[in-house]
Coordinates of C-alpha atoms in Angstrom, one line a residue:
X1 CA 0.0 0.0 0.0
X2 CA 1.4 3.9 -1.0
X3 CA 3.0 5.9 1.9
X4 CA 0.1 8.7 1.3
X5 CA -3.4 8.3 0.3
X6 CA -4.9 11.2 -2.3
X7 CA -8.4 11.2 -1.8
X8 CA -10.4 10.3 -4.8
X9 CA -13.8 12.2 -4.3
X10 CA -14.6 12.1 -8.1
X11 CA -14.2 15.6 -8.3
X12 CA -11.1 17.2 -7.6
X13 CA -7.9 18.2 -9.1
X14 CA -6.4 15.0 -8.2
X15 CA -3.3 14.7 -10.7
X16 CA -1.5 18.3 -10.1
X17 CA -1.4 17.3 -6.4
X18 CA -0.3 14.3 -6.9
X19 CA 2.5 15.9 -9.1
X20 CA 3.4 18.3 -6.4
X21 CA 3.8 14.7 -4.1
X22 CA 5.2 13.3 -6.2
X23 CA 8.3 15.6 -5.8
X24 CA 8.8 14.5 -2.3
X25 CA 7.3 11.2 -1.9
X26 CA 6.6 9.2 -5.2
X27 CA 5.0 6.0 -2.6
X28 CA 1.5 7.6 -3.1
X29 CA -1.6 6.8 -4.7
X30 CA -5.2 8.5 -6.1
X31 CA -7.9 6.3 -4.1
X32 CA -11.4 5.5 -2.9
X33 CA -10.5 2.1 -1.3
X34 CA -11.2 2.3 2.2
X35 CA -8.4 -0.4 2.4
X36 CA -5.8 1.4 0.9
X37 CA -6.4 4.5 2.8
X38 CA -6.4 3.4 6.6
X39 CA -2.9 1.5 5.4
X40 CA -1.3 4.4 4.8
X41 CA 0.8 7.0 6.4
X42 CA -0.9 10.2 5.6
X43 CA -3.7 11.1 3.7
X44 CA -4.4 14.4 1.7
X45 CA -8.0 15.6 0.2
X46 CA -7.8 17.8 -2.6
X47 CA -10.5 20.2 -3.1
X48 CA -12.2 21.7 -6.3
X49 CA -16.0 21.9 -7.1
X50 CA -18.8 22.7 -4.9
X51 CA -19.3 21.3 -1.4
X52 CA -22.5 19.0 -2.3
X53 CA -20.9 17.3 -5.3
X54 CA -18.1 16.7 -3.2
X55 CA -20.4 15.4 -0.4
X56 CA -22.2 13.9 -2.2
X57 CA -19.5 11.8 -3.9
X58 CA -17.9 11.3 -0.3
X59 CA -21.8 10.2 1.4
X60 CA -22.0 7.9 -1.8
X61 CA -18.7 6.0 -1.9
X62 CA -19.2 5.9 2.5
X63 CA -15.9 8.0 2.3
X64 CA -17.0 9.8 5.6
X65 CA -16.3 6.8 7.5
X66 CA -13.0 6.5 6.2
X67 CA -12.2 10.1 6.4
X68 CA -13.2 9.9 10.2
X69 CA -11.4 6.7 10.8
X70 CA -8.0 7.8 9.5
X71 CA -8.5 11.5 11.8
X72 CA -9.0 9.4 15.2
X73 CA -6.2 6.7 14.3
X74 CA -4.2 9.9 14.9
X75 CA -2.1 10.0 11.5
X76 CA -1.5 13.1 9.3
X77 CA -4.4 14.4 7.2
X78 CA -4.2 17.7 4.7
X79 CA -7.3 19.5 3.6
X80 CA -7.0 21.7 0.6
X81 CA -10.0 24.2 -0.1
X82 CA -13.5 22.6 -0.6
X83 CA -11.5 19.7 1.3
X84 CA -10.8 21.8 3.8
X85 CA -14.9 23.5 4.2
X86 CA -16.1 19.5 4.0
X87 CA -14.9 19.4 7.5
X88 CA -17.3 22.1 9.0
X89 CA -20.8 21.2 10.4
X90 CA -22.7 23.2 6.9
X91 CA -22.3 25.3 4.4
X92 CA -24.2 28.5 3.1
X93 CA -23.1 26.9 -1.0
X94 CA -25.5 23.5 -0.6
X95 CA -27.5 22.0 1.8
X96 CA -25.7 18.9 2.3
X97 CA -24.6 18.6 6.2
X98 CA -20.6 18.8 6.3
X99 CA -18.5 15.7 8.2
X100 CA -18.4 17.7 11.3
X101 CA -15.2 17.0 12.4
X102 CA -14.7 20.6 13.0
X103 CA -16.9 22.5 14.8
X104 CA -18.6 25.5 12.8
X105 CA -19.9 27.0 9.6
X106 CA -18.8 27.8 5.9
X107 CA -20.5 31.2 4.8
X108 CA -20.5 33.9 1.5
X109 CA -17.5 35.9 1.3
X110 CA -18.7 39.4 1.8
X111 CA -18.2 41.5 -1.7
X112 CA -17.9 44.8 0.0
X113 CA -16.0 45.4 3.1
X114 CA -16.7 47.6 6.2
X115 CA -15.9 50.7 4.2
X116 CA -18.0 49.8 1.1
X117 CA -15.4 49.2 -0.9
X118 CA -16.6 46.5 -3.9
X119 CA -15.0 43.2 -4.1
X120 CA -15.0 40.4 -6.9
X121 CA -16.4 37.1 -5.9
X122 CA -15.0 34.2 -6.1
X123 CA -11.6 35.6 -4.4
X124 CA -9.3 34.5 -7.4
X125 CA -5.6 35.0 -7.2
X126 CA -2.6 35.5 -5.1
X127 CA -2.7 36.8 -1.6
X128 CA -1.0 37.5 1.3
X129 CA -1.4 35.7 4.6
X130 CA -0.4 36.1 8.1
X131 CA 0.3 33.3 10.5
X132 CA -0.9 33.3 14.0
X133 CA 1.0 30.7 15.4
X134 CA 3.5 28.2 14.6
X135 CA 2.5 25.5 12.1
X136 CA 4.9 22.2 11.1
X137 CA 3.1 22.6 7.7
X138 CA 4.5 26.8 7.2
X139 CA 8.1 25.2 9.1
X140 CA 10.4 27.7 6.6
X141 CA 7.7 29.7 5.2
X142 CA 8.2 33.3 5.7
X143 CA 5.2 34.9 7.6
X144 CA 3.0 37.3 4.8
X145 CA 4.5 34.7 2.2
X146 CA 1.7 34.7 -0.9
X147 CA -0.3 31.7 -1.7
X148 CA -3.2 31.1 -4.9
X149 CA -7.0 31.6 -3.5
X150 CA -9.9 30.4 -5.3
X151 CA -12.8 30.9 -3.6
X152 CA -16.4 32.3 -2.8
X153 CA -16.7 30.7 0.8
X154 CA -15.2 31.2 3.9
X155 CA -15.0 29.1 7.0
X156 CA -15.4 30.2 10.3
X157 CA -14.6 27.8 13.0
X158 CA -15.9 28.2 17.1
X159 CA -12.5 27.5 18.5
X160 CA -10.5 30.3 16.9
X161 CA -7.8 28.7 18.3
X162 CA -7.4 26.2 15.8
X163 CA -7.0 29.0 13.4
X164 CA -3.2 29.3 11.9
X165 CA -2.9 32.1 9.4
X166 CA -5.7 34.6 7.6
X167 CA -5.5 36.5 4.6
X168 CA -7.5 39.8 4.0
X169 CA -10.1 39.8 1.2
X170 CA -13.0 42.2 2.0
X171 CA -12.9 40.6 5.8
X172 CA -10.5 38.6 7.2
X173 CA -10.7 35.2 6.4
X174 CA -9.5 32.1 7.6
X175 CA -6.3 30.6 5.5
X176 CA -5.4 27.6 7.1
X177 CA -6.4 25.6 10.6
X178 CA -4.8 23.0 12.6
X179 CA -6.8 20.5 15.1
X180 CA -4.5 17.7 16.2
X181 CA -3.1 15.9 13.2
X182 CA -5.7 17.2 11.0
X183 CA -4.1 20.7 8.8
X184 CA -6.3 22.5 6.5
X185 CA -5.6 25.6 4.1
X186 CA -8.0 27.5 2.5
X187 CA -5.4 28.1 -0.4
X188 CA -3.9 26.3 -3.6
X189 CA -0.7 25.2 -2.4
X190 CA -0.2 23.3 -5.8
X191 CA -1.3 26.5 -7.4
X192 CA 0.9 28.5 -5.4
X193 CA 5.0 28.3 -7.0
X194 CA 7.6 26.7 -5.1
X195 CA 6.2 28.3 -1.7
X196 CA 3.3 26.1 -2.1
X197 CA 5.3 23.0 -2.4
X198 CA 7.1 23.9 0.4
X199 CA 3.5 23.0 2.6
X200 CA 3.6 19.9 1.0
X201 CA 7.1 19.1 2.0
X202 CA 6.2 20.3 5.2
X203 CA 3.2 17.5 5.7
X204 CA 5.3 15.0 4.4
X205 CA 8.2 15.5 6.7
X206 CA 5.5 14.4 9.3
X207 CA 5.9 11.0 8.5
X208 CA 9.6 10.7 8.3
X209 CA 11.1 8.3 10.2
X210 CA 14.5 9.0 9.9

């Protein structure tokens, strides 16, 4: 069985993370099997399309189980984007409940800020963020480094202490979280030029062993 697990959801930009892993660990594999998952080291949930259809492909395929399973055995997990807004309770884009492994909400990015001051939605491009507290995944990452958004929701956790870095976009909005060995970013990090690949790096260093 591969080192790391990439989640196949059926709707995700599977292959260019798997080509950013591949750079660091080449043992990994694209996968529903609920075998092949809890066997490996690490496992890593891309994220593109909209909440439901993701849901819906994780409800279908009885990938919630597996997603929970592998969070309490205690290994490594890395959300990206919709993969990371899965994890909430709900979300203002569908009506499909979220895995709730996080406590909290997804909600509409605001398109005007507290000065009126328009904004275009989906927040598309690069942006700065600003970490809050140390992270393994940002070990090396200079603080305000730029990373790739693509997004029109925003999730706001209960425990703001799980937050690890926000970026400004209208309001300020959560970039990244970390509960136990679970690590979720908001961003692209296979979108976002060597920087990015440095948070993969990062997340794979967690299963070194030597």
């Amino acid at each position: 069985m591969a080192i790391i697990s990439i989640l196949d959801t059926k709707s995700a930009n599977f292959h260019s993370v798997k080509k950013a892993v591949d750079l660091f660990e080449k043992d990994n594999t694209i996968t529903s099997l609920n075998n092949e998952v809890m066997k490996s080291e690490a496992l890593i949930i891309p994220g593109v399309s909209s909440t439901d259809t993701v849901l819906r492909n994780i409800y279908d395929q009885n990938l919630d189980k597996t997603i929970l399973d592998f969070y309490k055995s205690g290994k490594p997990i890395l959300c990206i984007c919709v993969g990371m807004q899965i994890l909430f309770e709900n979300s203002e884009e569908g009506n499909l409940p979220g895995l709730g492994i996080i406590k909290g909400n997804v909600i509409k990015i605001p398109d005007y800020d507290k000065n009126k001051n328009k904004y275009k939605i989906p927040h598309m491009g690069w942006n700065q963020i600003e970490t809050s507290k140390n992270s393994k995944i940002f070990s090396k990452i200079k603080n305000k480094s730029d990373f790739y958004f693509v997004h029109s929701f925003q999730c706001i956790p209960v425990d703001e202490k799980i937050i690890t870095s926000k970026a400004n976009y209208s309001v300020d909005i959560v970039a990244s979280i970390e509960q136990e060995n679970l690590f979720a970013v908001q961003f692209h990090p296979e979108k976002s030029s060597n920087i990015g690949l440095k948070v993969y790096e990062n997340f794979i260093n967690l299963i070194r062993k030597d």
